[in-house]
C-alpha cells in the first residue's frame, strides 16, 4: 500500500446513506436499500479528488453504538479501532448522519469523536430535510462539535461536492481521545439534547406521509391484507408478464436453431449447435423476463421502506416458528437467491435466530428454480382462469412458493423444539421513512441482475450443457443395435443407474440425469433436459417432448423435488463460510434431501393413485 | 408503569431502563438508542397477533420492540399532551 493514499472510512447509524455516498464518490454499485443492515461487509473503493490525489474509501456496516450486538457491527468497530485483521485504522473518518433524524444519529457522532481521530460529519439526506422544513444551523453545530460539518445529498449527482472539497482539503485536527465507559456514555444523550436545542428546528418529529401510510400498512387487519395482496401480485405478475415474452424468445430460438441446422452439414456439430446451444441454452435464456419481473418487485420493495413493515407484521408468526421478524428481509432476498439471503443474516443479532434463518433460507424459492417451474407449469398445467380472475398457472406457481414458505416454517418449528437454549430473543428493529424508488436506480439494479444471469448462462450453464450433449451423443450405438441411439450413450447408462434412486419418485432416466448438473446451477436442469430430449430425436419444443413422455404425476413430483431438494453447491459453500462449520452444511444438505425425497415420493404416489 | 403497558396512541416520558439480568445487552442497547430519563415516547402501533411487537416512536425514530423488550423501560404517562 502506498504511503501517500489517504484512507477514509464511512461510518454512521444504519440506513443513513453511507453506501449511497460511497457509490456516488467512487462510481461503485454497492447495494443500497431502504432498511437497516444492508451493508454487512467492509467494501473498498477509490476515487481521484480534484487535487489529483487518490483517496481510498471504505464503506462499512451501519452501527448504533460501539457496544456491538451483531457480527456486522463488530466489523465496523474493529476497523475504526484498528483491530481489523490486516488493516490499520483509517486516517480520516467520515461520520454520516441522517439530517432528518439527528436526535438518534448525533449520539453516534459523539461516540466516534471520542476515538480521538480526525472526523468529518456529513449531514446526509439534506434534500428530505429541506422538504420537511427542518433547519439546521450548520456553523453553530460545527462550532459546538468541534468538527467540520458538510451537507450532502448522496442520491443526487453533485450532491457530494462539499464533502469532496472537505476531504481533499486540510486534514481536520482530532479531538483528544476519551475513554469509553458506561458513565461517560450515559452523558452523551444530554449532550445531544443540548446540540439539538441549539442548532436544529423540526416542524414535526416525523414525516406526515409516513404517519399516514403506517396507519394503513401497520393496521392489524388492513396491514395483513395489504401484505397478502402485495405478495400475491408479485407472483401473479411474474407469471402473467413474463410468460408471453418467454414464449416469444423460445420461438425465436427455435427459428434460429432451424436456420443454423440448414447451414451446417448433418452430424455431431449440427447437433451440438441446434440441440445443445439453441435448444438447451435458448430455453434457459427464455426465462430471463420472469427473473427480471421478480427482481423489479424486489428492488422496488427494498427501496420503498415497506419490508421492515412486513417484518413488523410477521414478527409474532415468525417467532412462533423459531425465527424472528428480522429473518424476513434475508428470507425475502432468498427469493432472488439464497446466497445474498444467507449473507444478509449477519444483521440478526441473536446467533440462534441467525442459524435457524440460514438453515431455512434455501427453502425459499430462488430465481434459479423459476425456469424449471415455469417450464413444467407451462407444459402440464392448463392455462385456464379459475374463480373468474386467477390464472391457474399463476396459482400453481404461488402454491410452490407457499410450499417453500410452509416448509421453512415447519423446519423452523422443529429447530425451535430441538434446541435447548430458550432464553430471550431481541427484535429491536428500526422502521425507516418511506421513499419513492428512483427509476434510474431500479433500472441499474435490473441491468446488473440481468448481466449476472447472462454470465451464469454463458459460463457454468453453457459448459454443463455442452458436457450433457457430449455424454448423450457418445459413444455411438454398436452396429446392429435396435434401440434409440441415446440409450447406448454414457448419458443413457448413467441415467438408468440413477433410476434406482429416483425411480420411486416417478422420474424417468432423462430427468434423473438432469438432476446432476442442476447441482451446479438449478437452471441447468432445463438446458440438460432440452439437450437430452433433442439428441434423443425429439425436435422442437421441450414442453411438448415432456408432455409426450412424462406423466402428470411425475411432473408434480419433480416440481416438489425442486421446491425442497438441496441443489445448489454455492449455497452450501456460503453456509460453510457464514457459520464456519461443516456440520451445519451436513445438516442443511441432509434434512433437505430427506424432506425432498419423502415429499416427492408422496406426491408421486398420491397423484398416480388419483389420476 | 412499563412501556409495554401503554395504551395505543398514548404518549409518555421515559424514567429509566431496567436490566432484566446482570449486564443485559438488550437494556444497554435500548439506552444507546435513546431510552433515557426524560425522553418522550409514544406507542404508535401494535402487531396484529397478540398485540406484539410494539411500534414505539422516540424522537424521530420508530422502533419495533417486542413486549418483553419494552417491559424493561419504565415510563410515566404524560398528563397533558404537549404538541
Ligand atoms: N432522499 C435521499 N435519500 C437518500 C440519500 N442518501 C441515501 N438515501 C436513501 O437512503 C436509504 C439508505 O441508503 P444506504 O446507502 O443503503 O444506507 P447505508 O447507510 O449504507 O445503510 P446500511 O448499509 O444498512 O448501514 C436508501 O433508500 C437510499 O436511497 C439522500 O441524500 N437523500
Ligand atoms: Mg450500506
XYZ file of C-alpha atoms and ligand atoms in Angstrom:
727
model
C 0.000 0.000 0.000
C 1.455 3.352 -0.968
C 2.033 5.606 1.996
C 0.549 8.563 0.175
C -3.007 7.257 -0.163
C -5.362 8.805 2.328
C -7.654 6.165 3.778
C -11.163 7.279 4.602
C -13.870 5.248 6.357
C -17.595 5.917 6.096
C -19.441 5.172 9.314
C -22.750 6.014 10.886
C -26.043 4.620 12.061
C -27.733 2.086 9.794
C -29.638 3.408 6.786
C -28.192 6.925 6.838
C -26.880 6.686 3.268
C -23.257 5.605 3.667
C -23.342 3.235 0.755
C -25.185 5.758 -1.407
C -22.347 8.209 -0.635
C -19.755 5.558 -1.342
C -21.318 4.808 -4.721
C -21.627 8.482 -5.569
C -17.955 9.125 -4.717
C -16.371 6.030 -6.236
C -18.828 5.316 -9.033
C -19.361 1.951 -7.355
C -22.500 -0.168 -7.481
C -22.766 -1.484 -3.953
C -26.204 -2.378 -2.755
C -28.313 0.498 -1.440
C -31.731 -0.167 0.057
C -34.105 1.386 2.498
C -33.706 -0.676 5.645
C -31.146 -1.044 8.405
C -28.407 -3.593 7.822
C -27.940 -3.583 4.053
C -24.146 -3.423 4.117
C -22.740 -6.324 6.072
C -19.159 -6.329 4.883
C -16.341 -3.869 4.592
C -16.115 -2.659 0.985
C -13.255 -0.773 -0.552
C -13.163 1.724 -3.379
C -11.085 4.644 -4.533
C -11.548 7.937 -6.248
C -9.434 10.776 -7.502
C -10.034 14.092 -5.802
C -9.891 17.363 -7.812
C -6.389 17.955 -6.473
C -5.305 14.762 -8.231
C -4.835 12.878 -5.006
C -6.129 9.310 -4.957
C -8.274 8.642 -1.929
C -9.178 5.210 -0.687
C -12.691 4.873 0.641
C -14.128 2.197 2.943
C -17.835 1.532 3.210
C -18.768 -0.127 6.493
C -21.871 -1.704 8.014
C -24.051 0.723 9.941
C -23.970 0.605 13.729
C -25.929 2.281 16.500
C -23.126 2.152 19.029
C -19.652 0.742 19.664
C -21.253 -1.548 22.203
C -21.852 -4.001 19.365
C -24.580 -6.630 19.270
C -24.180 -8.302 15.870
C -21.383 -9.588 13.618
C -21.732 -6.752 11.097
C -21.491 -4.067 13.766
C -18.354 -5.721 15.091
C -16.622 -5.279 11.727
C -17.199 -1.528 11.894
C -15.903 -1.218 15.416
C -12.835 -3.318 14.676
C -11.964 -1.303 11.577
C -12.312 2.013 13.395
C -10.289 0.865 16.380
C -7.588 -0.564 14.127
C -8.287 -4.132 15.289
C -9.459 -5.469 11.934
C -7.042 -8.155 10.724
C -4.616 -6.828 8.141
C -5.793 -3.265 8.276
C -4.605 -0.169 10.099
C -7.154 2.285 11.482
C -8.365 4.760 8.818
C -6.674 8.173 8.507
C -9.948 10.035 8.356
C -13.436 9.091 9.472
C -16.424 10.473 7.610
C -19.292 10.106 10.018
C -22.587 10.139 8.143
C -25.792 11.244 9.847
C -29.363 11.384 8.594
C -30.294 15.072 8.779
C -33.929 14.142 9.354
C -33.106 12.120 12.441
C -30.297 13.857 14.275
C -31.679 13.065 17.713
C -30.632 9.466 17.149
C -27.659 9.889 14.841
C -25.733 12.627 16.672
C -25.162 10.337 19.619
C -23.078 8.031 17.482
C -21.213 11.032 16.076
C -20.193 11.915 19.613
C -19.149 8.334 20.220
C -16.971 8.371 17.107
C -15.449 11.701 18.072
C -14.237 10.183 21.321
C -11.971 7.834 19.403
C -9.635 10.799 19.090
C -9.154 10.589 15.307
C -9.838 13.159 12.598
C -13.579 13.167 11.884
C -15.778 14.952 9.346
C -19.537 14.970 9.803
C -21.669 14.587 6.662
C -25.286 15.636 7.158
C -26.883 13.443 4.536
C -30.444 13.430 3.156
C -30.455 17.215 3.167
C -32.987 17.128 0.320
C -35.548 15.378 2.508
C -34.680 17.545 5.490
C -35.320 20.704 3.483
C -38.534 19.355 2.079
C -39.760 18.656 5.570
C -38.851 22.170 6.676
C -36.084 21.053 9.014
C -33.485 23.763 9.528
C -30.023 23.063 10.851
C -27.636 25.773 11.964
C -24.553 24.192 10.433
C -21.937 26.769 11.563
C -23.206 26.525 15.114
C -23.256 22.714 15.010
C -19.726 22.743 13.651
C -18.578 25.084 16.411
C -20.177 23.069 19.173
C -18.997 19.700 17.882
C -15.537 20.944 17.008
C -15.637 19.024 13.702
C -16.072 20.156 10.110
C -19.716 19.643 9.089
C -20.841 19.398 5.454
C -24.254 18.889 3.894
C -24.730 16.090 1.351
C -27.400 14.546 -0.839
C -25.991 11.134 -1.636
C -28.560 10.274 -4.267
C -28.052 13.350 -6.452
C -25.277 13.960 -8.890
C -23.173 16.787 -7.482
C -24.758 16.203 -4.068
C -21.415 15.372 -2.505
C -19.318 18.300 -3.736
C -18.961 19.846 -0.301
C -17.764 16.547 1.112
C -15.180 16.062 -1.637
C -13.838 19.581 -1.086
C -13.634 18.876 2.630
C -11.751 15.578 2.462
C -9.498 16.866 -0.302
C -8.539 19.895 1.755
C -6.710 20.173 5.002
C -6.970 17.308 7.445
C -9.175 18.253 10.418
C -7.483 18.102 13.790
C -8.547 15.254 16.017
C -10.289 15.808 19.316
C -8.495 14.274 22.292
C -9.375 10.599 22.739
C -11.685 9.820 25.621
C -12.232 6.589 27.478
C -15.348 4.647 26.615
C -17.058 3.733 29.881
C -20.673 3.387 30.915
C -20.776 6.621 32.909
C -19.466 8.835 30.128
C -21.689 7.087 27.569
C -24.763 7.956 29.593
C -23.763 11.619 29.332
C -23.846 11.558 25.541
C -27.624 11.830 25.400
C -27.594 15.021 27.438
C -25.052 16.493 25.023
C -27.216 15.521 22.048
C -30.214 17.222 23.594
C -28.224 20.420 24.050
C -26.958 20.290 20.489
C -30.447 19.689 19.159
C -31.934 22.542 21.165
C -29.246 24.939 19.952
C -28.997 24.015 16.275
C -31.989 22.084 14.912
C -35.576 23.185 14.317
C -38.032 20.489 13.260
C -41.634 21.383 12.450
C -42.673 17.755 13.020
C -40.778 14.848 14.527
C -41.808 12.530 11.692
C -42.842 12.882 8.075
C -46.573 13.301 7.661
C -46.663 10.780 4.797
C -45.060 8.111 6.951
C -47.671 8.524 9.655
C -50.495 8.383 7.151
C -49.132 5.324 5.325
C -48.326 3.488 8.535
C -51.866 3.897 9.754
C -52.837 1.557 6.922
C -49.725 -0.520 6.440
C -49.476 -1.477 10.127
C -53.183 -1.785 10.790
C -53.909 -5.190 12.396
C -56.420 -6.114 9.674
C -55.705 -3.926 6.638
C -51.967 -4.254 7.172
C -52.084 -8.029 6.823
C -54.471 -7.778 3.890
C -52.138 -5.358 2.101
C -49.186 -7.661 2.726
C -51.060 -10.647 1.306
C -52.118 -8.692 -1.778
C -48.585 -7.405 -2.392
C -47.061 -10.878 -2.186
C -49.756 -12.413 -4.332
C -49.441 -9.729 -7.003
C -45.710 -10.303 -7.258
C -46.128 -13.959 -8.134
C -49.053 -13.437 -10.457
C -47.111 -10.745 -12.272
C -44.027 -12.936 -12.618
C -46.098 -15.424 -14.495
C -48.522 -13.311 -16.464
C -45.998 -10.680 -17.569
C -43.033 -12.990 -18.002
C -44.601 -15.953 -19.763
C -45.646 -14.386 -23.080
C -42.190 -12.872 -23.523
C -40.604 -16.216 -22.682
C -42.682 -17.921 -25.337
C -41.656 -15.336 -27.909
C -37.982 -15.811 -27.073
C -38.389 -19.587 -27.232
C -39.946 -19.331 -30.704
C -37.131 -17.044 -31.777
C -34.520 -19.578 -30.734
C -36.331 -22.431 -32.429
C -36.279 -20.425 -35.630
C -32.582 -19.595 -35.191
C -31.831 -23.242 -34.496
C -33.639 -24.270 -37.673
C -31.678 -21.705 -39.701
C -28.398 -22.922 -38.230
C -29.332 -26.534 -38.923
C -29.931 -25.688 -42.551
C -26.485 -24.121 -42.849
C -24.479 -26.819 -41.106
C -23.781 -30.258 -42.505
C -25.637 -33.003 -40.677
C -23.539 -34.631 -37.964
C -22.312 -34.026 -34.435
C -21.570 -30.317 -34.980
C -25.050 -29.604 -36.247
C -26.485 -31.490 -33.329
C -24.338 -29.560 -30.827
C -25.444 -26.217 -32.220
C -29.134 -26.956 -32.610
C -29.711 -29.314 -29.693
C -27.180 -28.054 -27.182
C -26.869 -24.343 -27.825
C -30.184 -23.232 -29.270
C -32.239 -25.941 -27.621
C -30.544 -26.023 -24.233
C -29.276 -22.517 -23.604
C -32.094 -20.846 -25.506
C -34.640 -22.464 -23.234
C -32.914 -21.150 -20.129
C -32.381 -17.699 -21.607
C -36.095 -17.541 -22.303
C -36.753 -17.276 -18.580
C -34.862 -14.026 -18.192
C -38.130 -11.991 -18.329
C -39.623 -13.841 -15.338
C -36.452 -13.288 -13.380
C -36.397 -9.589 -14.240
C -40.036 -9.120 -13.237
C -39.306 -10.757 -9.891
C -36.289 -8.540 -9.348
C -38.226 -5.462 -10.342
C -40.622 -6.092 -7.488
C -37.888 -6.937 -5.021
C -35.915 -3.791 -5.888
C -38.961 -1.553 -5.583
C -39.974 -3.139 -2.282
C -36.458 -2.820 -0.892
C -36.211 0.859 -1.681
C -39.750 1.732 -0.591
C -39.166 1.026 3.090
C -42.062 -1.418 3.182
C -40.006 -4.520 4.003
C -39.334 -3.686 7.659
C -43.091 -3.059 7.990
C -43.771 -6.545 6.696
C -41.230 -7.815 9.197
C -43.113 -5.975 11.933
C -46.418 -7.560 10.937
C -44.956 -11.043 10.726
C -42.665 -10.986 13.743
C -45.052 -12.846 16.008
C -45.720 -15.587 13.466
C -42.025 -15.968 12.751
C -41.245 -16.087 16.448
C -43.687 -18.954 16.882
C -41.763 -20.963 14.300
C -38.370 -20.270 15.810
C -37.413 -17.321 13.603
C -37.666 -13.573 14.104
C -39.159 -10.631 12.245
C -35.585 -9.780 11.368
C -35.406 -13.013 9.368
C -37.993 -11.601 6.990
C -35.692 -9.496 4.837
C -32.954 -12.137 4.427
C -35.655 -14.669 3.592
C -37.295 -12.350 1.096
C -33.969 -11.750 -0.637
C -33.606 -15.515 -0.793
C -36.458 -15.425 -3.283
C -33.907 -13.886 -5.584
C -31.044 -16.111 -4.474
C -30.253 -17.843 -1.190
C -26.657 -16.645 -1.222
C -27.234 -12.922 -0.522
C -30.069 -14.015 1.754
C -27.764 -16.114 3.899
C -25.140 -13.366 3.973
C -27.832 -10.876 4.948
C -28.487 -12.816 8.157
C -25.426 -11.089 9.584
C -27.696 -8.299 10.710
C -29.548 -10.710 13.014
C -28.055 -10.270 16.459
C -29.153 -13.495 18.081
C -26.890 -16.366 16.942
C -29.677 -18.955 17.293
C -32.095 -16.903 15.221
C -29.347 -16.385 12.697
C -28.565 -20.093 12.341
C -32.249 -21.012 12.052
C -32.652 -18.409 9.309
C -29.597 -19.728 7.462
C -30.919 -23.272 7.578
C -34.331 -22.403 6.159
C -33.219 -19.774 3.626
C -32.511 -22.342 0.847
C -36.161 -23.422 1.022
C -37.273 -20.035 -0.266
C -37.963 -20.298 -3.977
C -34.917 -18.710 -5.571
C -34.968 -17.297 -9.082
C -32.907 -20.239 -10.392
C -35.881 -22.520 -9.737
C -38.102 -20.270 -11.773
C -37.108 -21.647 -15.205
C -37.803 -25.191 -14.019
C -41.152 -24.258 -12.514
C -42.158 -22.188 -15.495
C -41.233 -24.984 -17.900
C -43.185 -27.681 -16.066
C -46.162 -25.489 -15.273
C -46.305 -24.294 -18.862
C -46.254 -27.883 -20.116
C -48.556 -29.598 -17.637
C -50.917 -27.071 -16.122
C -53.660 -25.822 -18.441
C -53.764 -22.036 -18.922
C -57.244 -21.656 -17.530
C -58.824 -18.979 -15.438
C -60.314 -20.079 -12.169
C -62.691 -18.124 -9.957
C -63.006 -15.570 -12.689
C -59.770 -13.677 -12.370
C -56.951 -16.005 -11.370
C -54.653 -17.617 -13.831
C -54.401 -21.309 -12.870
C -50.736 -21.453 -13.846
C -50.058 -18.424 -11.665
C -51.870 -20.132 -8.811
C -49.733 -23.241 -9.067
C -46.618 -21.089 -9.067
C -47.927 -19.318 -5.985
C -48.571 -22.701 -4.358
C -44.956 -23.728 -4.978
C -43.709 -20.543 -3.350
C -46.107 -21.213 -0.485
C -44.772 -24.775 -0.183
C -41.276 -23.366 0.318
C -42.513 -20.952 2.959
C -44.565 -23.560 4.815
C -41.632 -25.950 4.640
C -39.405 -23.290 6.161
C -41.923 -22.711 8.939
C -42.098 -26.403 9.713
C -38.321 -26.722 9.777
C -38.003 -23.603 11.944
C -40.508 -25.059 14.349
C -38.582 -28.308 14.604
C -35.313 -26.436 15.205
C -37.015 -24.462 17.958
C -38.220 -27.694 19.613
C -34.818 -29.309 19.427
C -32.690 -26.516 20.764
C -32.321 -26.347 24.490
C -31.431 -22.718 24.971
C -34.760 -20.955 25.424
C -33.537 -17.552 26.627
C -34.948 -14.339 25.262
C -34.557 -13.162 21.677
C -34.480 -9.484 20.795
C -36.173 -7.700 17.906
C -35.215 -4.016 18.282
C -35.735 -3.012 14.690
C -35.951 0.475 13.224
C -38.670 1.280 10.695
C -37.313 3.727 8.100
C -39.120 6.523 6.279
C -40.955 5.574 3.121
C -39.178 6.536 -0.064
C -40.114 6.573 -3.730
C -37.690 4.424 -5.716
C -35.721 6.264 -8.402
C -36.469 4.660 -11.774
C -32.817 5.051 -12.710
C -31.569 3.062 -9.704
C -34.148 0.349 -10.302
C -33.090 0.157 -13.945
C -29.431 -0.164 -12.959
C -30.344 -2.872 -10.451
C -32.231 -4.800 -13.117
C -29.388 -4.414 -15.565
C -26.951 -5.854 -13.013
C -29.245 -8.798 -12.285
C -29.701 -9.443 -15.965
C -25.964 -9.454 -16.602
C -25.314 -11.804 -13.698
C -27.847 -14.194 -15.172
C -26.259 -13.959 -18.603
C -22.814 -14.555 -17.134
C -24.077 -17.679 -15.430
C -25.666 -18.741 -18.685
C -22.529 -18.308 -20.763
C -20.320 -19.733 -18.016
C -21.354 -22.670 -15.936
C -24.632 -23.418 -17.709
C -23.039 -23.374 -21.164
C -20.207 -25.697 -20.174
C -22.528 -28.137 -18.464
C -24.862 -28.122 -21.441
C -22.029 -28.948 -23.809
C -20.983 -31.712 -21.438
C -24.530 -33.059 -21.375
C -24.642 -33.001 -25.148
C -21.352 -34.875 -25.264
C -22.363 -37.656 -22.911
C -25.733 -38.058 -24.632
C -24.127 -38.371 -28.056
C -21.139 -40.629 -27.356
C -20.397 -43.410 -27.631
C -22.440 -44.135 -30.743
C -24.548 -47.285 -30.659
C -22.819 -50.521 -31.758
C -23.582 -51.792 -35.241
C -26.877 -53.636 -35.431
C -28.262 -52.008 -32.268
C -32.017 -51.852 -32.253
C -32.972 -49.260 -29.568
C -32.634 -45.480 -29.860
C -29.003 -44.347 -30.115
C -29.075 -42.308 -26.917
C -29.735 -45.424 -24.826
C -26.209 -46.597 -25.621
C -24.525 -43.305 -24.679
C -22.875 -42.533 -21.363
C -25.931 -40.480 -20.512
C -28.195 -43.447 -21.097
C -26.232 -45.699 -18.762
C -25.807 -43.025 -16.083
C -29.456 -42.076 -16.197
C -30.613 -45.656 -15.884
C -28.252 -46.145 -12.926
C -29.736 -43.123 -11.179
C -33.173 -44.588 -11.653
C -32.551 -46.907 -8.714
C -32.612 -43.802 -6.516
C -35.124 -41.622 -8.332
C -37.405 -44.173 -9.968
C -39.731 -44.366 -6.938
C -40.296 -40.607 -7.274
C -41.578 -41.128 -10.814
C -38.535 -39.656 -12.587
C -37.559 -41.260 -15.888
C -33.889 -41.657 -16.719
C -33.694 -38.358 -18.595
C -34.964 -36.427 -15.589
C -32.789 -38.334 -13.131
C -29.785 -37.468 -15.233
C -30.710 -33.797 -15.474
C -30.711 -33.548 -11.680
C -26.933 -33.936 -11.619
C -25.876 -30.755 -13.456
C -28.676 -28.971 -11.595
C -26.470 -29.312 -8.549
C -24.107 -26.732 -10.006
C -26.910 -24.413 -11.127
C -30.571 -25.327 -10.923
C -31.481 -23.777 -14.272
C -29.158 -26.238 -15.982
C -31.785 -28.915 -15.439
C -33.836 -27.223 -18.147
C -30.947 -26.983 -20.575
C -29.924 -30.558 -19.811
C -33.416 -31.930 -20.412
C -33.696 -29.958 -23.621
C -30.372 -31.350 -24.816
C -31.090 -34.948 -23.860
C -34.511 -34.945 -25.499
C -33.246 -33.148 -28.591
C -30.354 -35.575 -29.048
C -32.850 -38.394 -28.486
C -34.635 -37.171 -31.576
C -37.419 -35.106 -30.057
C -37.092 -31.980 -32.124
C -38.901 -28.758 -31.332
C -40.371 -27.651 -28.093
C -39.143 -29.145 -24.825
C -42.567 -28.686 -23.239
C -44.145 -30.896 -25.908
C -41.449 -33.532 -25.527
C -42.121 -33.623 -21.812
C -45.896 -33.942 -22.089
C -45.373 -36.818 -24.514
C -43.030 -38.774 -22.233
C -43.748 -37.720 -18.680
C -46.926 -38.267 -16.706
C -48.637 -35.519 -14.733
C -47.813 -37.357 -11.502
C -44.108 -37.367 -12.372
C -44.192 -33.699 -13.290
C -45.810 -32.759 -9.981
C -43.297 -34.883 -8.141
C -40.454 -33.130 -9.952
C -41.860 -29.728 -9.028
C -41.955 -30.772 -5.383
C -38.423 -32.103 -5.644
C -37.183 -28.753 -6.903
C -39.025 -26.971 -4.110
C -37.153 -28.804 -1.351
C -34.020 -30.506 -2.625
C -30.522 -29.279 -1.698
C -29.456 -28.454 -5.200
C -27.013 -25.667 -5.110
C -23.361 -26.106 -4.325
C -22.750 -22.396 -3.962
C -25.392 -22.172 -1.265
C -23.771 -24.971 0.688
C -20.415 -23.224 0.320
C -21.865 -19.985 1.679
C -23.407 -21.813 4.642
C -19.998 -23.209 5.392
C -18.407 -19.758 5.172
C -21.021 -17.927 7.207
C -21.330 -20.466 10.011
C -17.774 -21.745 9.859
C -18.948 -25.300 10.294
C -19.201 -28.369 8.068
C -21.720 -29.763 10.499
C -24.244 -27.112 9.517
C -23.607 -27.882 5.856
C -24.262 -31.566 6.510
C -27.419 -30.800 8.485
C -28.679 -28.499 5.785
C -27.970 -30.953 2.963
C -29.263 -33.945 4.886
C -32.562 -32.526 6.018
C -33.352 -31.013 2.619
C -32.598 -34.256 0.820
C -34.776 -36.226 3.211
C -37.665 -33.759 3.032
C -37.486 -33.555 -0.767
C -37.351 -37.317 -1.184
C -40.282 -38.024 1.108
C -42.391 -35.172 -0.247
C -41.787 -36.160 -3.879
C -42.458 -39.798 -3.145
C -45.776 -38.945 -1.513
C -46.708 -36.547 -4.292
C -45.984 -39.102 -6.983
C -47.746 -41.985 -5.327
C -50.805 -39.955 -4.366
C -51.054 -38.235 -7.749
C -50.737 -41.555 -9.562
C -53.467 -43.025 -7.443
C -55.730 -40.056 -8.153
C -55.171 -39.845 -11.913
C -45.698 1.938 34.570
C -43.961 -0.090 31.887
C -43.655 0.890 28.251
C -45.367 -2.401 27.400
C -48.458 -1.330 29.373
C -49.067 1.884 27.440
C -52.415 2.075 25.696
C -52.251 2.535 21.927
C -51.559 6.097 20.849
C -50.560 7.132 24.369
C -47.596 9.405 24.977
C -45.280 9.003 27.947
C -41.875 10.009 29.258
C -39.085 7.525 29.916
C -37.995 7.101 33.507
C -35.242 4.509 33.176
C -34.379 1.172 31.613
C -34.038 -1.782 33.987
C -31.717 -4.701 33.331
C -33.584 -7.996 33.089
C -30.388 -9.747 34.170
C -26.886 -8.597 35.050
C -25.156 -6.888 32.085
C -28.273 -7.075 29.962
C -27.226 -6.287 26.374
C -30.810 -5.522 25.310
C -31.221 -2.949 28.082
C -27.880 -1.381 27.171
C -28.880 -1.163 23.518
C -32.180 0.473 24.478
C -30.271 3.112 26.412
C -27.961 3.683 23.461
C -30.956 4.101 21.203
C -32.177 6.968 23.334
C -34.389 5.401 26.000
C -33.060 7.634 28.760
C -34.750 9.603 31.539
C -36.903 12.467 30.319
C -37.237 11.296 26.715
C -40.791 11.432 25.337
C -42.112 8.239 23.718
C -45.349 7.240 22.046
C -46.946 3.903 21.240
C -47.744 4.179 17.533
C -48.951 0.704 16.617
C -49.168 -2.877 17.767
C -48.574 -6.069 15.843
C -51.633 -7.921 14.558
C -51.202 -11.055 16.684
C -51.313 -10.744 20.466
C -50.631 -7.011 20.075
C -46.947 -7.848 19.736
C -44.483 -6.349 18.726
C -44.975 -2.698 19.649
C -44.036 0.232 17.476
C -42.551 2.933 19.646
C -41.717 6.384 18.465
C -38.844 8.063 20.252
C -37.594 11.354 18.849
C -37.944 10.969 15.071
C -37.332 7.233 15.115
C -39.796 4.364 15.095
C -38.570 1.194 16.750
C -40.286 -2.166 16.732
C -39.865 -3.734 20.163
C -41.242 -6.984 21.480
C -43.294 -6.697 24.648
C -40.553 -8.333 26.684
C -38.082 -5.725 25.461
C -40.488 -2.849 26.089
C -41.133 -4.175 29.600
C -37.591 -3.131 30.544
C -38.498 0.522 30.079
C -40.206 2.308 32.975
C -42.311 5.279 31.848
C -44.596 7.964 33.241
C -47.776 8.789 31.370
C -47.863 12.323 30.061
C -50.659 14.145 31.863
C -51.005 16.841 29.272
C -50.467 16.225 25.586
C -47.759 18.627 24.566
C -47.875 19.499 20.880
N -33.647 11.361 -0.329
C -32.440 10.849 -0.064
N -32.335 9.526 0.123
C -31.118 9.025 0.390
C -29.969 9.827 0.475
N -28.911 9.027 0.757
C -29.380 7.774 0.826
N -30.702 7.751 0.599
C -31.580 6.576 0.674
O -31.447 6.075 1.987
C -31.545 4.657 2.014
C -30.358 4.047 2.688
O -29.207 4.222 1.909
P -27.928 3.291 2.067
O -26.830 3.951 1.326
O -28.250 1.877 1.762
O -27.671 3.420 3.623
P -26.469 2.795 4.485
O -26.099 3.827 5.470
O -25.402 2.273 3.616
O -27.250 1.644 5.214
P -26.639 0.310 5.918
O -25.729 -0.322 4.939
O -27.862 -0.506 6.182
O -25.993 0.739 7.166
C -31.724 4.253 0.573
O -33.104 4.077 0.372
C -31.195 5.437 -0.215
O -31.827 5.548 -1.466
C -30.111 11.237 0.283
O -29.183 12.029 0.355
N -31.372 11.687 0.011
Mg -24.728 0.453 3.382
